[in-house]
mmCIF file of C-alpha atoms in Angstrom:
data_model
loop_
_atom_site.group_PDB
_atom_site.id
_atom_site.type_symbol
_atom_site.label_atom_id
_atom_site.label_comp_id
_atom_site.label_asym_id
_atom_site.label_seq_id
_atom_site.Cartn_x
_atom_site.Cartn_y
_atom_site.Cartn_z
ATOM 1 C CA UNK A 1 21.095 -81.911 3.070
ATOM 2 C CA UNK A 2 18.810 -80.998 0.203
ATOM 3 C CA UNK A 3 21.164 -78.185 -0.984
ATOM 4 C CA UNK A 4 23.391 -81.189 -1.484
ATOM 5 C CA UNK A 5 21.170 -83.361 -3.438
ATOM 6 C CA UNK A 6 20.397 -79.942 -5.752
ATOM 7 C CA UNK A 7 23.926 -79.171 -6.380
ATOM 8 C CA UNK A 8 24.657 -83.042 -7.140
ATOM 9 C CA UNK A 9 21.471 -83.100 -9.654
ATOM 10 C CA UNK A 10 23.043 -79.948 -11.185
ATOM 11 C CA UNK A 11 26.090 -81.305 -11.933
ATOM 12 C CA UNK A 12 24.726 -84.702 -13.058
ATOM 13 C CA UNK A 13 21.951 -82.751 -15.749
ATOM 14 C CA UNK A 14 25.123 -80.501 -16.571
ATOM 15 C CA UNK A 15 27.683 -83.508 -17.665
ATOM 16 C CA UNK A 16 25.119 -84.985 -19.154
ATOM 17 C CA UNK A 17 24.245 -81.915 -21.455
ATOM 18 C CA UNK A 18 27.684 -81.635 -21.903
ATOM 19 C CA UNK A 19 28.229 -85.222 -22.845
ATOM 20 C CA UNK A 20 25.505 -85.129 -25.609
ATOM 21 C CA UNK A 21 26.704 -81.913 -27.137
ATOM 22 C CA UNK A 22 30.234 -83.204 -27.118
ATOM 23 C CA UNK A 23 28.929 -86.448 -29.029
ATOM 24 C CA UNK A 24 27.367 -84.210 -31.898
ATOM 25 C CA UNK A 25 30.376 -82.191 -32.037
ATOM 26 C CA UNK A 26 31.430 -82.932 -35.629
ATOM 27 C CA UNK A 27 28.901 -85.361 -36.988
ATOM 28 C CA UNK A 28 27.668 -85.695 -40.370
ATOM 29 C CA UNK A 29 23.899 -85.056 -40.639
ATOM 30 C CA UNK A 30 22.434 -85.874 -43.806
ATOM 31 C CA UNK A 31 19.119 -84.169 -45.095
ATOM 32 C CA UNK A 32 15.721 -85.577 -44.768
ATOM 33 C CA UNK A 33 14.989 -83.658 -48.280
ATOM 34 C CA UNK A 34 13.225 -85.363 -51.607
ATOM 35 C CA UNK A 35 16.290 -85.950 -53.692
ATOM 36 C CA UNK A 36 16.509 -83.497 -56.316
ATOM 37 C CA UNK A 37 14.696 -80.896 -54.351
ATOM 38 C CA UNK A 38 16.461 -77.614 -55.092
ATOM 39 C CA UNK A 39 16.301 -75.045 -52.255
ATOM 40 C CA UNK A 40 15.693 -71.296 -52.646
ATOM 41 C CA UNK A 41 19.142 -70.515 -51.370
ATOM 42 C CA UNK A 42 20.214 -66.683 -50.858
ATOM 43 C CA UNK A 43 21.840 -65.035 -53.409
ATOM 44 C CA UNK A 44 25.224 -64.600 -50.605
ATOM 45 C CA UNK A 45 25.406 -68.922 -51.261
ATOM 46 C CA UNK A 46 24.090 -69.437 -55.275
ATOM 47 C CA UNK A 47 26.658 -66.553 -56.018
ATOM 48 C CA UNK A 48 29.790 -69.065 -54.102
ATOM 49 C CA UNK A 49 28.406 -72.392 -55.780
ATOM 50 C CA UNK A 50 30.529 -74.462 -58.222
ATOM 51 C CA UNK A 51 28.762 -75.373 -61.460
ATOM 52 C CA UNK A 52 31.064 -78.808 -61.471
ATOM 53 C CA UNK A 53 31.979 -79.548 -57.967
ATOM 54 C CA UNK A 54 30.826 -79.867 -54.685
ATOM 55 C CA UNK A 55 30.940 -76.521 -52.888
ATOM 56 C CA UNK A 56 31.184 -76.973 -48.787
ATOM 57 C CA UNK A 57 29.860 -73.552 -47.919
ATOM 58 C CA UNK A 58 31.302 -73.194 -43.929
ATOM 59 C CA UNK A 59 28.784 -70.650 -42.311
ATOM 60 C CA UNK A 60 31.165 -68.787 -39.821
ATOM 61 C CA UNK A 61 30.979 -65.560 -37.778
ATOM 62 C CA UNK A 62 34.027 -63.359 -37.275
ATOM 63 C CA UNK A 63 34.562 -63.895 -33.188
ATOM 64 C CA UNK A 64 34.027 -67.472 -33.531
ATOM 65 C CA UNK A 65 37.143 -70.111 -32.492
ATOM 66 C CA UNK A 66 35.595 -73.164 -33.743
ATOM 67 C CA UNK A 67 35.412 -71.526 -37.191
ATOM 68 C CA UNK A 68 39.556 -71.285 -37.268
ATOM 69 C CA UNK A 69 39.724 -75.295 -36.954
ATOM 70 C CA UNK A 70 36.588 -76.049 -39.435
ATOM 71 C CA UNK A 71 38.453 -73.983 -41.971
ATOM 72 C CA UNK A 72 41.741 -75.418 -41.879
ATOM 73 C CA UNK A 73 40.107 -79.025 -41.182
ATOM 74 C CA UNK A 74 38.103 -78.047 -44.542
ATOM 75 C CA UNK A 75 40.480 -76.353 -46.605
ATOM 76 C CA UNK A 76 42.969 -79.140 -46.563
ATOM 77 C CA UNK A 77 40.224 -81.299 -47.562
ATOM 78 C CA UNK A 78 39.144 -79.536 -50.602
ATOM 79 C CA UNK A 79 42.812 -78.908 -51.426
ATOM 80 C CA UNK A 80 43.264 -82.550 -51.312
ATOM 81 C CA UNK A 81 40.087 -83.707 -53.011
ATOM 82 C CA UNK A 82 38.835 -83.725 -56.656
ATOM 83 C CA UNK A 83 35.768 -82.377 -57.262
ATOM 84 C CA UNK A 84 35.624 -80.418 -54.034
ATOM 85 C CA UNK A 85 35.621 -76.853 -53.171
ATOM 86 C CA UNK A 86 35.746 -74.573 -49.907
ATOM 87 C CA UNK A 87 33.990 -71.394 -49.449
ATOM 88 C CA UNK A 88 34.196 -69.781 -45.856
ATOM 89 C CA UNK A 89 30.592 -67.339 -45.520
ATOM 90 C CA UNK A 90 30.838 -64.853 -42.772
ATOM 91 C CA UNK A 91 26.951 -64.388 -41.888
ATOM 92 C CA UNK A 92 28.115 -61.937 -39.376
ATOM 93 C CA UNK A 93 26.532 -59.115 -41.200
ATOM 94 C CA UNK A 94 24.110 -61.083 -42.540
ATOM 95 C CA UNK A 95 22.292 -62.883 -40.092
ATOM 96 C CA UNK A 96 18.992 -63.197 -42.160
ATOM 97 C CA UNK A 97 21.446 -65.825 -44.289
ATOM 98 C CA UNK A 98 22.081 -67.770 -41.513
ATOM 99 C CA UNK A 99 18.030 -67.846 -40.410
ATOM 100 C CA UNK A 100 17.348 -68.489 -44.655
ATOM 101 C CA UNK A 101 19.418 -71.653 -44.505
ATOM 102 C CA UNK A 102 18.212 -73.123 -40.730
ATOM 103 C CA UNK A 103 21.798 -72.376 -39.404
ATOM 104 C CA UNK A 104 21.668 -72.355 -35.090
ATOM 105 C CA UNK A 105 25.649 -71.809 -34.638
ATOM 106 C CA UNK A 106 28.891 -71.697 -36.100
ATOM 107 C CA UNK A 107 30.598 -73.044 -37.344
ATOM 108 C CA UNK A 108 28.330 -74.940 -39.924
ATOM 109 C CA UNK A 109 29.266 -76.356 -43.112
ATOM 110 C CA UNK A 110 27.328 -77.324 -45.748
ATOM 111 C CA UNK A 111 28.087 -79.966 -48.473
ATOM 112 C CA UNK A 112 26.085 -78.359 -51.933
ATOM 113 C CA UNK A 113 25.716 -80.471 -55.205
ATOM 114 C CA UNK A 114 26.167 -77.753 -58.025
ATOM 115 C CA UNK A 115 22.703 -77.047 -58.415
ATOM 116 C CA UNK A 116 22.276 -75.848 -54.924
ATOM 117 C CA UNK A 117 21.093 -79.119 -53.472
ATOM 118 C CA UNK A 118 22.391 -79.914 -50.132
ATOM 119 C CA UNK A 119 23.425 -82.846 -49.582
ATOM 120 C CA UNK A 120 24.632 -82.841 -45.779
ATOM 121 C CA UNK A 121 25.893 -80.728 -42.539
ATOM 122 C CA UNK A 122 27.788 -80.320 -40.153
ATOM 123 C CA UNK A 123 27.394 -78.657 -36.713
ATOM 124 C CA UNK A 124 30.535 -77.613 -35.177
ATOM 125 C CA UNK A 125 34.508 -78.400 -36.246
ATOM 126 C CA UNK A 126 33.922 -81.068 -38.969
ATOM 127 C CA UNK A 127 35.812 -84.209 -38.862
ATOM 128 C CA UNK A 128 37.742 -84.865 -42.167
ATOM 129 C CA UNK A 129 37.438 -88.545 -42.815
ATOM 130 C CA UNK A 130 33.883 -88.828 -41.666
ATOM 131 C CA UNK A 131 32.976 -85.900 -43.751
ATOM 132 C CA UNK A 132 34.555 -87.252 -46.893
ATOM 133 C CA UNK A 133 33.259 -90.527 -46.520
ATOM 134 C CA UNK A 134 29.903 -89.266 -46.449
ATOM 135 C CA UNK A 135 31.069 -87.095 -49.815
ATOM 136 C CA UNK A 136 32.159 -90.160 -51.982
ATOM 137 C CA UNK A 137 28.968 -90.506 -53.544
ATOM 138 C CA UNK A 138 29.117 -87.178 -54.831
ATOM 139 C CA UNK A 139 32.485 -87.003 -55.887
ATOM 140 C CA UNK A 140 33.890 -87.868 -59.578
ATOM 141 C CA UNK A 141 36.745 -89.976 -58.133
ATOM 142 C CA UNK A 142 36.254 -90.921 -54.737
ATOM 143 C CA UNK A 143 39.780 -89.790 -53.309
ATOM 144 C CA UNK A 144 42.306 -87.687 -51.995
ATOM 145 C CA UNK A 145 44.764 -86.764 -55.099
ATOM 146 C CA UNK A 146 48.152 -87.340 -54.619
ATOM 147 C CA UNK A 147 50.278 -85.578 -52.255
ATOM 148 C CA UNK A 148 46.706 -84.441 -50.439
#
């Protein structure tokens, strides 16, 4: 009988873990930074940043499935979007980038004014009208162009 009771407190603690990490999927974090505070970003993410738009830098690694969707999802987006660009970093190779910018998994993106300030994240596959609702602020005309 108490093998039961373990196996049923297992799979409670499990959907619940699995519940709240489903619930983050996706969610727009903003930062708890000073405004104008300008990280010391590696050279791998000033070198991708656009001196006019907002650059959302997606942190991927190459075996990752997640990272497919978040670029498509984020592509279209900054295809569609004025004042909006997409770079995809593989920190593969380079996971001391990943550890310099407080990146845990992949796919992450990060929304960067064009002096390098970030202005929010994402953990996981981002979803497109939360992400560029949270972006309007930031962007010269608040809207998709046409035909995005």
């Amino acid at each position: 009988m108490a093998g039961l009771w373990v196996v049923l407190g297992v799979l409670v603690a499990g959907s619940a873990a699995g519940l709240l990490l489903r619930r983050r999927e996706g969610r727009v974090k903003t930062t708890g930074k000073a405004p104008g505070t300008v990280p010391d970003l590696p050279a791998a993410v000033t070198g991708v940043l656009d001196p006019e738009r907002v650059t959302l830098v997606q942190i991927s690694t190459t075996f990752c499935a997640p990272c497919r969707h978040a670029r498509a999802v984020l592509t279209t987006l900054a295809d569609g979007t004025d004042g909006l660009r997409h770079v995809d970093l593989d920190v593969t190779q380079r996971p001391e980038v990943a550890q310099q910018l407080g990146v845990l998994r992949t796919p992450t993106t990060l929304a960067l004014a064009p002096d390098g300030r970030e202005l929010l994240r994402v953990g996981g596959v981002p979803k497109a009208g939360s992400l560029l609702d949270a972006l309007r602020p930031h962007l010269p005309n608040a809207g998709m162009r046409p035909g995005g």
